Coordinates of C-alpha atoms and ligand atoms in Angstrom, one line a residue:
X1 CA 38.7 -47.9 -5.7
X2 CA 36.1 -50.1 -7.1
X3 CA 35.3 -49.6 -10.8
X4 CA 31.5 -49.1 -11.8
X5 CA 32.0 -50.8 -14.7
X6 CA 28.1 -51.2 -15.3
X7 CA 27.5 -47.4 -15.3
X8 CA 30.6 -46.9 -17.8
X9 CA 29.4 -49.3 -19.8
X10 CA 26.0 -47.4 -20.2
X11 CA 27.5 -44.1 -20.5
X12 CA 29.3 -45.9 -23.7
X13 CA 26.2 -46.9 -24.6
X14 CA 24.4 -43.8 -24.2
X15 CA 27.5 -42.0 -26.1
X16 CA 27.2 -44.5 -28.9
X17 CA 23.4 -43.8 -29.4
X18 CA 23.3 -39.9 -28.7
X19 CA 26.8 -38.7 -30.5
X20 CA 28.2 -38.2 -33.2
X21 CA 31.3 -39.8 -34.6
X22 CA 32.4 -39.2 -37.7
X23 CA 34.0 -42.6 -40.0
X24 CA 35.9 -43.2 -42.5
X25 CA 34.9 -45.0 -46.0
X26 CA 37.4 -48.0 -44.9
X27 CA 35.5 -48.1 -41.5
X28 CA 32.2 -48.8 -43.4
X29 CA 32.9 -50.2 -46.7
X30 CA 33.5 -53.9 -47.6
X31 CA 36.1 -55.5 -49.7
X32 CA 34.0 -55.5 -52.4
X33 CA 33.0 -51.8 -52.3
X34 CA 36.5 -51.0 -52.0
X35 CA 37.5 -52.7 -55.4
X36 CA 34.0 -51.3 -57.1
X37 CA 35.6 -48.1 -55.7
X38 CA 39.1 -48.6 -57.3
X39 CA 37.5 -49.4 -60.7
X40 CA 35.2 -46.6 -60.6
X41 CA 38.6 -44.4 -60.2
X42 CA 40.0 -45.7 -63.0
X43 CA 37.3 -44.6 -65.5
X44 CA 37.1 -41.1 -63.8
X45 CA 40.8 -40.5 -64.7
X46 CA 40.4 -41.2 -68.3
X47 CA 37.7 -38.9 -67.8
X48 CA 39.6 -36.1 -66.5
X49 CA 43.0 -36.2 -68.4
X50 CA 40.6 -35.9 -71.5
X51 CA 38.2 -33.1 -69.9
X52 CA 41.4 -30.2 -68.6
X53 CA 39.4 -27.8 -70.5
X54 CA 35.2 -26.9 -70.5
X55 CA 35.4 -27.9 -74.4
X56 CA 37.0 -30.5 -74.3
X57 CA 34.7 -32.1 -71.1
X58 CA 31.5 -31.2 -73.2
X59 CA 32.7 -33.5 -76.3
X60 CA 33.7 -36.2 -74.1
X61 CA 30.9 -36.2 -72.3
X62 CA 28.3 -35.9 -75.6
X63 CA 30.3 -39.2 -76.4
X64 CA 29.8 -40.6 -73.1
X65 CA 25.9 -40.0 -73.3
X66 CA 25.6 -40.9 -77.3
X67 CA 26.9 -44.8 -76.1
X68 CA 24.0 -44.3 -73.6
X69 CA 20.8 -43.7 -76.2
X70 CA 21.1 -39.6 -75.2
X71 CA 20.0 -37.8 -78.8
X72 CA 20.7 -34.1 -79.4
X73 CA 18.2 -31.7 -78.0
X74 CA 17.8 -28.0 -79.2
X75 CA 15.5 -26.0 -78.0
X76 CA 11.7 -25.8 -79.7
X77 CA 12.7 -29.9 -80.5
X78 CA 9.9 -32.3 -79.5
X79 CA 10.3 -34.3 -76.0
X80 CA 8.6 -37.5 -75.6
X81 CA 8.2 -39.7 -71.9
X82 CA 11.1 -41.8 -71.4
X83 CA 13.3 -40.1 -74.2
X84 CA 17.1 -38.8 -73.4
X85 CA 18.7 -36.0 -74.5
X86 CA 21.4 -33.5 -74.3
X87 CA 21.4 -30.0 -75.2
X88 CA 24.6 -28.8 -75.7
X89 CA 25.6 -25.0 -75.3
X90 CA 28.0 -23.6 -77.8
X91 CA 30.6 -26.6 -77.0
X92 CA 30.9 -25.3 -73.6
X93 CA 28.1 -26.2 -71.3
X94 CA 25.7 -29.3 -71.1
X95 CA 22.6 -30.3 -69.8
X96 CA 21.8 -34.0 -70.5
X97 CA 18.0 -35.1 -69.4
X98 CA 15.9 -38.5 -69.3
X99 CA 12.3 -37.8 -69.1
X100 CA 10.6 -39.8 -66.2
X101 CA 7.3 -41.3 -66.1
X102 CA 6.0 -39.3 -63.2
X103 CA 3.8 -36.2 -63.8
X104 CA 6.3 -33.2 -64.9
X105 CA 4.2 -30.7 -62.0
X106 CA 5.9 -33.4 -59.7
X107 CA 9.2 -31.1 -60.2
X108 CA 12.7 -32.2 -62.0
X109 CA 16.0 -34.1 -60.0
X110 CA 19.0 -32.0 -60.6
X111 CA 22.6 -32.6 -60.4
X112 CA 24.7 -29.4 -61.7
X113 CA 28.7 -29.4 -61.6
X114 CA 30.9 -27.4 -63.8
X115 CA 33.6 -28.6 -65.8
X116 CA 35.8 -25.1 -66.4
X117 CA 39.3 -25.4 -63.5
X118 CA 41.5 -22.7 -63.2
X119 CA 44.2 -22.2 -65.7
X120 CA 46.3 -19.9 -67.6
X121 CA 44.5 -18.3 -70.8
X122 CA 46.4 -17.2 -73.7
X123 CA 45.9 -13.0 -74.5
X124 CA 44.4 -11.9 -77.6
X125 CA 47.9 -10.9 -78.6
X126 CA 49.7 -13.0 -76.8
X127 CA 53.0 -13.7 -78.7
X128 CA 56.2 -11.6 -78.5
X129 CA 59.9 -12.0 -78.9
X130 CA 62.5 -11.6 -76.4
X131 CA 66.3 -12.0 -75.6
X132 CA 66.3 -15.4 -78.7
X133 CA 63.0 -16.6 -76.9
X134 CA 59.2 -16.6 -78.3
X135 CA 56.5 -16.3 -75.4
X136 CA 53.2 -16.5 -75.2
X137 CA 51.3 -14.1 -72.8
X138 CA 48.3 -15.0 -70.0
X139 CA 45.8 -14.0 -68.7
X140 CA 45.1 -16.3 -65.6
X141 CA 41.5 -17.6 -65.4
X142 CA 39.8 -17.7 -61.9
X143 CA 41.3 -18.0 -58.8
X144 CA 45.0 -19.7 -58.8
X145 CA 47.8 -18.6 -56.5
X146 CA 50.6 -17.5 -59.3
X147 CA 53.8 -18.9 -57.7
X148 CA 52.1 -22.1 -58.1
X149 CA 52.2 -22.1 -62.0
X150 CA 56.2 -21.7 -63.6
X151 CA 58.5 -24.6 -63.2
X152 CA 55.8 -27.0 -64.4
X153 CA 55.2 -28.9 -68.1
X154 CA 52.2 -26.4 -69.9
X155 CA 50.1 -28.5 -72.4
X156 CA 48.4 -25.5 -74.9
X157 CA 44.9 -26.6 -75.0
X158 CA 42.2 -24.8 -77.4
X159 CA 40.1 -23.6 -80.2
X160 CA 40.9 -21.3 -82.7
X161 CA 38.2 -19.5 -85.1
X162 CA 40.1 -18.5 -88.2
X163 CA 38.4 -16.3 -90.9
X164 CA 35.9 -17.5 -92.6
X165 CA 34.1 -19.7 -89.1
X166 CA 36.2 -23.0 -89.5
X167 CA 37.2 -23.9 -86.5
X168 CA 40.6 -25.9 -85.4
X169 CA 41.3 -27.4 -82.0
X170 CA 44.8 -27.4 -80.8
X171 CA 46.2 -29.7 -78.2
X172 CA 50.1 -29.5 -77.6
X173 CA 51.8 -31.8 -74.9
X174 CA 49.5 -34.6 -73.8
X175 CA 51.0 -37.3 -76.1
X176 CA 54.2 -39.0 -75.1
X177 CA 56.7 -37.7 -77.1
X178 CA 54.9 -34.2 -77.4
X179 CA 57.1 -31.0 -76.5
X180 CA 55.2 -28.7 -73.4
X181 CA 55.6 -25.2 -72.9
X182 CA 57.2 -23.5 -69.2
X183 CA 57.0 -20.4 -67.4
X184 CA 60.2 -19.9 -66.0
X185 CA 61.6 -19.0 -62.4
X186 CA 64.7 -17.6 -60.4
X187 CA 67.0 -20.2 -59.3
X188 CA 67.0 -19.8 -55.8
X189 CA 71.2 -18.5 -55.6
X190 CA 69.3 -14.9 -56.8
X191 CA 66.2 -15.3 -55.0
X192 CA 67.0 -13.4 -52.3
X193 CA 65.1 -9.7 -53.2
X194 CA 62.0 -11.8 -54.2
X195 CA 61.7 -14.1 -51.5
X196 CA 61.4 -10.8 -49.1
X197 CA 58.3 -10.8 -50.8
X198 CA 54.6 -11.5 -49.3
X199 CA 54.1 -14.8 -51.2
X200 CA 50.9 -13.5 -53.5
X201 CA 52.6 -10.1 -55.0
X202 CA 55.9 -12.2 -55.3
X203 CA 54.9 -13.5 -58.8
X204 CA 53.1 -10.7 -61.1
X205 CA 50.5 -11.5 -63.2
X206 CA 52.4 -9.9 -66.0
X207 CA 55.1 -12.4 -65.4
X208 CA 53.1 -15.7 -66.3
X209 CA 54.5 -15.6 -69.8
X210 CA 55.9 -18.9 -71.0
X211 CA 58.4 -20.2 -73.7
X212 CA 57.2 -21.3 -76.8
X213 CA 60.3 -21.8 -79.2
X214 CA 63.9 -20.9 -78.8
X215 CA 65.5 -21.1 -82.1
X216 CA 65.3 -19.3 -85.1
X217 CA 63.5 -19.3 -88.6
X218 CA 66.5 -20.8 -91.1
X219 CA 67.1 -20.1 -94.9
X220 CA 69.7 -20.7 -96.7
X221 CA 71.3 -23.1 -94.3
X222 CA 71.4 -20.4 -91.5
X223 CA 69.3 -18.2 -89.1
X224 CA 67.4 -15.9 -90.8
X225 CA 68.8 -12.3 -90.6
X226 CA 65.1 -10.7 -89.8
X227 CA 63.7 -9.3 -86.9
X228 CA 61.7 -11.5 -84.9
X229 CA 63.0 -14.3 -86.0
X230 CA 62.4 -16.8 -83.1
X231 CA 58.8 -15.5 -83.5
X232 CA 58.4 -16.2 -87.0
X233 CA 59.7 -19.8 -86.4
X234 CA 56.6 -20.4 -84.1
X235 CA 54.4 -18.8 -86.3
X236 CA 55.8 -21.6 -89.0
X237 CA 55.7 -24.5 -86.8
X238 CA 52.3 -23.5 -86.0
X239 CA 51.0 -22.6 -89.3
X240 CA 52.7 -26.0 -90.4
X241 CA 50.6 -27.9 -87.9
X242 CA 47.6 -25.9 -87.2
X243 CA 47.2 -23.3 -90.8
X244 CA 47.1 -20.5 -88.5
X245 CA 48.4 -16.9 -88.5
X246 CA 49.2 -14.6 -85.7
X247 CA 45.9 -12.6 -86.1
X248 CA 44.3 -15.8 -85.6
X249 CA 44.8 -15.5 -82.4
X250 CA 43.0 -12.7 -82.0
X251 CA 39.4 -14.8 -82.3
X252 CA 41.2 -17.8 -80.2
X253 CA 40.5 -19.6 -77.4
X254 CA 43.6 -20.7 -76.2
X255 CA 44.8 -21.8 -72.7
X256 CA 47.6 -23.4 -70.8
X257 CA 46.7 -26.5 -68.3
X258 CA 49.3 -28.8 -66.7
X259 CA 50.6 -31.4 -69.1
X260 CA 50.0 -35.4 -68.4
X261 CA 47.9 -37.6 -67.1
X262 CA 45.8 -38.4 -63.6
X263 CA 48.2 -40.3 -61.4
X264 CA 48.0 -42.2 -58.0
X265 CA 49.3 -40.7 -54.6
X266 CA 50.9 -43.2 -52.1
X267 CA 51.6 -46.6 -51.9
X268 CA 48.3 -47.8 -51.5
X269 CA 47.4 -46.1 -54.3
X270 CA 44.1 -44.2 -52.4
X271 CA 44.3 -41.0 -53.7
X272 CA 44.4 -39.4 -56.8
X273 CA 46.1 -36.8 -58.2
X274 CA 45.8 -34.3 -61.3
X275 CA 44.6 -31.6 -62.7
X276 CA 41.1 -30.1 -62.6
X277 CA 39.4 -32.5 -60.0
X278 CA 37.6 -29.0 -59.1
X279 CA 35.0 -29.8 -60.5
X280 CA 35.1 -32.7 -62.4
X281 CA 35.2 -34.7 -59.6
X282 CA 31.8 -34.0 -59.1
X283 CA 30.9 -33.6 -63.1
X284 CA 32.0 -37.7 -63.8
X285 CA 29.9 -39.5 -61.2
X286 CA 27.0 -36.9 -61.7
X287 CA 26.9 -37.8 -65.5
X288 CA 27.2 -41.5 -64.8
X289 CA 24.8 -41.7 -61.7
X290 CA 22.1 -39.8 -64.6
X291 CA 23.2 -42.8 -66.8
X292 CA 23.1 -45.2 -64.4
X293 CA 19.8 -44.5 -63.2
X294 CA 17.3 -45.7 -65.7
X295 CA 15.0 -47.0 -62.6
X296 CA 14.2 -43.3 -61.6
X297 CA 10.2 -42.3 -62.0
X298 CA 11.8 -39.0 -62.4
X299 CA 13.2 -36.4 -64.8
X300 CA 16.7 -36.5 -64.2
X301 CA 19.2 -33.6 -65.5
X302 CA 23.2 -33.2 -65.2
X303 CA 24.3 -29.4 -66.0
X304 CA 27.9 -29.4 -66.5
X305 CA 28.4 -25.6 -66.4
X306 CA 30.9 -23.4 -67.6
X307 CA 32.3 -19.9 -66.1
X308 CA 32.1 -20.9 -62.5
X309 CA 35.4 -20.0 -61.5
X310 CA 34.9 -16.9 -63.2
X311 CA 31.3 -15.8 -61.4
X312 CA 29.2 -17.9 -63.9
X313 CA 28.1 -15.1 -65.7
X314 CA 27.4 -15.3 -69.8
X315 CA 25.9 -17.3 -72.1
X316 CA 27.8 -20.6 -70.8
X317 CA 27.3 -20.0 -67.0
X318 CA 25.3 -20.8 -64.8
X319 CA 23.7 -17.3 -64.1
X320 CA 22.8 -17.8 -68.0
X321 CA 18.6 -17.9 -68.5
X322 CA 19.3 -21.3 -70.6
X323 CA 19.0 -23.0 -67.5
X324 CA 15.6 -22.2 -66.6
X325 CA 13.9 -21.8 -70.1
X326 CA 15.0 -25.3 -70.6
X327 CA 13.0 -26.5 -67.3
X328 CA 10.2 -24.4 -68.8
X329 CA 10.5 -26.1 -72.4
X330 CA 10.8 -29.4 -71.0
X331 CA 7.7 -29.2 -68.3
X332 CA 5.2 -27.7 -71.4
X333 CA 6.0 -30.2 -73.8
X334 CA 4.7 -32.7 -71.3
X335 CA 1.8 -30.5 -70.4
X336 CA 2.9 -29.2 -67.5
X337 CA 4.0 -25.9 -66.3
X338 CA 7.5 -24.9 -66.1
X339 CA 6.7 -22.2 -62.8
X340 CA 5.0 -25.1 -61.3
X341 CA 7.8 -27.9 -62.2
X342 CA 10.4 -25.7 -60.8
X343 CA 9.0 -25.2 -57.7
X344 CA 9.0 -28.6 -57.0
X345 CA 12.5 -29.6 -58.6
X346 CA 15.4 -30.3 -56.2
X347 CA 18.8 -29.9 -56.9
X348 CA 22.5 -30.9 -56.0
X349 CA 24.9 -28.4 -56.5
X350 CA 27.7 -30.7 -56.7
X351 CA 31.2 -29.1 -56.1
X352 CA 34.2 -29.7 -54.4
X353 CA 35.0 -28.5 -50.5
X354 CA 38.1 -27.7 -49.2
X355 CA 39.5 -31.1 -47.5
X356 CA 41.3 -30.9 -44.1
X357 CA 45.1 -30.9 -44.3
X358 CA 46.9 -31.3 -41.0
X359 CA 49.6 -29.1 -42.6
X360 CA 47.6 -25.9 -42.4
X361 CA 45.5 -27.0 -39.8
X362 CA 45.3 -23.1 -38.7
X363 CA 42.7 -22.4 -41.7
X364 CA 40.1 -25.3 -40.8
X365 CA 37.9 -25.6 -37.9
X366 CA 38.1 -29.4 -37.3
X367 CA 34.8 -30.1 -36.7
X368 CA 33.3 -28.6 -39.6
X369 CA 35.7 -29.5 -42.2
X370 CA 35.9 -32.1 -44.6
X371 CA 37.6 -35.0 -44.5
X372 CA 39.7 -36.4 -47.6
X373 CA 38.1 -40.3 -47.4
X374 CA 35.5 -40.1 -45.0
X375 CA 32.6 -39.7 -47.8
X376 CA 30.6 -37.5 -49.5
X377 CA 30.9 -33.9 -48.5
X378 CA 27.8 -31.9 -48.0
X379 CA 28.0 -27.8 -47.4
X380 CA 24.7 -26.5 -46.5
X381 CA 25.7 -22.8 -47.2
X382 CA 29.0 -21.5 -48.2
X383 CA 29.6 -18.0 -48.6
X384 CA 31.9 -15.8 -46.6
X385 CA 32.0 -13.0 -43.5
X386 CA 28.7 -13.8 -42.0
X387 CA 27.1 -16.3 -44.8
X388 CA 26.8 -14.0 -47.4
X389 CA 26.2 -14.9 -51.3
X390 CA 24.7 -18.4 -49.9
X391 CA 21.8 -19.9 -50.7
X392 CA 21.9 -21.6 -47.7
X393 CA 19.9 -25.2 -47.7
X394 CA 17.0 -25.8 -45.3
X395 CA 16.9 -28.1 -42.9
X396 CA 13.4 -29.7 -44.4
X397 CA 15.7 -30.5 -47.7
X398 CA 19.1 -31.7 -46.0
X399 CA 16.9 -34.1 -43.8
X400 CA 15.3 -35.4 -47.3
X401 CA 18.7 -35.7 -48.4
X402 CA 19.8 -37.4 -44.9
X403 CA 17.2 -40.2 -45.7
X404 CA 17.5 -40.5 -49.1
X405 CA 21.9 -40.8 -48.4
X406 CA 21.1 -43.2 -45.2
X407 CA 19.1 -45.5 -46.9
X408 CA 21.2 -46.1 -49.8
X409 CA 24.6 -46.8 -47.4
X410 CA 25.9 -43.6 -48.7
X411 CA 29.0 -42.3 -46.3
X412 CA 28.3 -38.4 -46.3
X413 CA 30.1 -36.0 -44.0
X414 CA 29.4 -32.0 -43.1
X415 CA 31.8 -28.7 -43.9
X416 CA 32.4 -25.3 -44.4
X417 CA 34.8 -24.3 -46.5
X418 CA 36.9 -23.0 -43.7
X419 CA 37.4 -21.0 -40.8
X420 CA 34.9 -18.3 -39.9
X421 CA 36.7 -15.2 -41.2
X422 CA 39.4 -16.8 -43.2
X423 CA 37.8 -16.6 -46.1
X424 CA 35.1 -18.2 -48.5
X425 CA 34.2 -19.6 -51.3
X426 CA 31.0 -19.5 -53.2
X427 CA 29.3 -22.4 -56.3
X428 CA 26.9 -22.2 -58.9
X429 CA 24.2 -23.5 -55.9
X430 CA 22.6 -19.8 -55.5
X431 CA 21.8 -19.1 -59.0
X432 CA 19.9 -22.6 -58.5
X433 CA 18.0 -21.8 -55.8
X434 CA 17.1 -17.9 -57.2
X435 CA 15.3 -19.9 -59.8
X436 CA 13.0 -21.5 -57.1
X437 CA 14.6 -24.8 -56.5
X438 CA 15.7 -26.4 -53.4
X439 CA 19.7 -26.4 -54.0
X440 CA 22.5 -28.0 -51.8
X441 CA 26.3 -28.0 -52.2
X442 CA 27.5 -31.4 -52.1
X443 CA 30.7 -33.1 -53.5
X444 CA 34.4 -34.4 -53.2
X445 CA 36.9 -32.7 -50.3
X446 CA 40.2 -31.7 -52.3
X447 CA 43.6 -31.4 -51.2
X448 CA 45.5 -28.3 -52.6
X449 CA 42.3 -27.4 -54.3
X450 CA 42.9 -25.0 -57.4
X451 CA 47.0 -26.0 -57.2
X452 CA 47.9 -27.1 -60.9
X453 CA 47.9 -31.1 -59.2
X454 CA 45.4 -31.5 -56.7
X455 CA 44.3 -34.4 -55.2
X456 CA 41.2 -36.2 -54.3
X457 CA 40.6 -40.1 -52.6
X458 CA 38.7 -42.4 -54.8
X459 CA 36.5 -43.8 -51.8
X460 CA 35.2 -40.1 -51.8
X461 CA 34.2 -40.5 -55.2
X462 CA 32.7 -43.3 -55.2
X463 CA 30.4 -41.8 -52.8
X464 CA 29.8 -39.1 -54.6
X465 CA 28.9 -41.5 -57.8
X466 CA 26.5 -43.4 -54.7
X467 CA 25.1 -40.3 -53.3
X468 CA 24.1 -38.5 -56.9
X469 CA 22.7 -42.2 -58.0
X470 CA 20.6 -42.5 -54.9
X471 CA 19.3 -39.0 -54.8
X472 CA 18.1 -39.2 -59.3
X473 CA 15.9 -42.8 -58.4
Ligands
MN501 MN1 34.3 -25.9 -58.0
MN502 MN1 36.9 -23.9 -58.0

């Protein structure tokens, strides 16, 4: 039979124009993007191996925004046209601003990420002695998956208050050379009871206790003959090192992260792995796109928050009324009105999605997942059984977005976080939009999100980094 090779060739067409198909970055991008991409990686990991914890992500980024002319704000200060600032929240949260030359009333451009990641905190009283071993107790802190956690190098990260308000950071096991703390496991020979186990009630939350020392205090050229003696031996090396004492603890902020640095996955070297890309993934390019865009008529602000893996509640969350009595502040200094300004504000809530992995392909719904390398990620609600706790973007704001993304060459992509019905997930984006501003999740897809390495591709990134830049001008 003879082929109508003319009508196929129109339905191509016609499929070409009408559908749609989604790409990937090394469809679209050039040789050149794809080594700006590379080198934009490279400064994000020394971003993130010096930002595991929400402290520690504020003080690097205050240094990152200093080099760029940003002065400390607090609130009442003075704000003139043109000026940048950061206000920074107890150490823990951030908002860093440039004021545009457009009319205030004209509404702010917002890009808010958060910089806390799942982790193990210390307890209050977290130090006992058993069997010639010192541990340290946890508490873990938003939402890991336990069997994840023992078996790895524990870096302690943290801040302790000791009497009297001086405050000392501690950081054990990111130099080389540096000992790490372990939470241990069964060897798999007497596994067999607790692999019967359904996989999240097979490690107990009262189990994620790790080693801190395993030797005694010595005097007299031998091990001290005193109860607790391992114990006292930490106490000493950490008294040596830090000056504190075990009721220091009490008032501390202490945590365990996974030890070391960002590393590349696979040959090619296109992916990244390490710990806390959820969210600072999202936190780098959205502090450097605010940098980067001095052209922008606009106010501009980055949020990093803290507390989102925990609900965002308190004073350093993003359900904190900081947040809107800065708009305010900022929008009557310049005359303005801060009801009016936020009206008119927009916003990015920009957080990680869940990316696509073949391996558990029964928990994504192909067409509306994301893709790890096939751009920025937008989710225009998230939520969970039937869409609730979303703010849910309109359709007015996401085609705004569309043109803004479109013209700029920005490689963005559509998700959910999942299958309907297999569960959910929910970002700081709704506590946005209850203050009156049009809000949109949009960010990086992860691999193995919230595992102690997880893993991101740097062309995704750099998308983000182009997507946040093109949205503040
Ligand atoms: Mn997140
Ligand atoms: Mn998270």
């Amino acid at each position: 039979m003879e082929k109508n090779t003319e009508n196929k060739s129109m339905s191509e067409a016609l499929a070409d124009r009408l559908f749609y198909r989604k790409k990937t970055a090394f469809e679209v991008m050039s040789d050149k993007e794809l080594s700006a991409a590379m080198e934009y990686a490279r400064g994000y990991a020394e971003y993130l191996f010096n930002s595991k914890t929400e402290r520690e992500a504020v003080k690097t980024s205050v240094e990152m925004l200093k080099k760029q002319g940003f002065i400390q704000y607090r609130l009442g200060d003075s704000i003139e046209r043109g000026g940048r600032y950061y206000l920074n929240n107890r150490d823990k949260s951030l908002f860093a601003f440039r004021i545009g030359t457009e009319d205030i009333n004209n509404g702010m451009r917002i890009c808010a990420a958060h910089i806390d990641s799942p982790r193990l905190d210390l307890k209050q009283n977290p130090l006992y002695e058993d069997s010639g071993f010192a541990y340290l107790k946890t508490h873990y802190y938003g939402g890991l998956r336990k069997y994840q956690w023992p078996t790895l190098p524990l870096a302690l990260h943290g801040t302790v208050t000791l009497s009297g308000g001086k405050n000392v950071d501690v950081c054990i096991g990111e130099d080389i050379g540096d000992p790490v703390l372990m939470i241990s496991d069964l060897l798999p020979h007497l596994s067999g009871e607790q692999g019967k186990k359904p996989l999240d009630h097979a490690y107990d939350g009262e189990a994620l206790n790790a080693v801190a020392c395993a030797s005694p205090y010595r005097e007299n050229g031998a091990a001290a003959d005193t109860s607790d003696a391992v114990k006292l031996n930490l106490m000493k090396l950490l008294n040596e090192k830090y000056g504190i004492k075990e009721a220091d603890f009490m008032t501390a902020e202490l945590c365990l992260v996974p030890a070391g640095r960002p590393v590349d996955i696979g040959l090619d070297r296109w992916l990244m792995g390490g710990y806390g890309h959820d969210d600072k993934v999202c936190a780098y390019p959205a502090l450097t796109a605010l940098c980067d865009s001095t052209d922008s008529r606009h106010t501009v602000m980055c949020v990093l928050a803290d507390k989102e893996e925990t609900g965002s509640d308190g004073v350093t969350g993003m359900q904190c009324s900081l947040f809107s009595e800065l708009i305010d502040e900022i929008a009557e200094s310049l005359g303005g009105s801060g009801r009016v300004c936020r009206s008119r504000s927009s916003c990015l809530s920009t957080d990680v999605s869940a990316a696509y992995d073949p391996g558990f392909s029964d928990c994504f719904e192909k067409r509306n997942t994301a893709f790890a390398g096939s751009g920025v990620v937008i989710n225009k609600y998230n939520g969970a059984r039937g869409k609730s706790s979303t703010s849910d973007a309109s359709s007015e704001y996401l085609g705004k977005l569309r043109d803004i993304f479109d013209a700029d060459g920005v490689l963005w992509q559509t998700a959910e976080p999942g299958k309907v019905d297999c569960g959910g997930s929910g970002t700081v984006a709704r506590f946005i939009a209850n203050h009156n501003i049009d809000t949109v999740d949009i960010g990086v897809p992860v691999i193995s999100m919230h595992a102690p390495f997880e893993a991101i591709s740097k062309v995704d990134l750099y998308f983000a980094y182009r997507a946040f830049l093109a949205f503040y001008r």
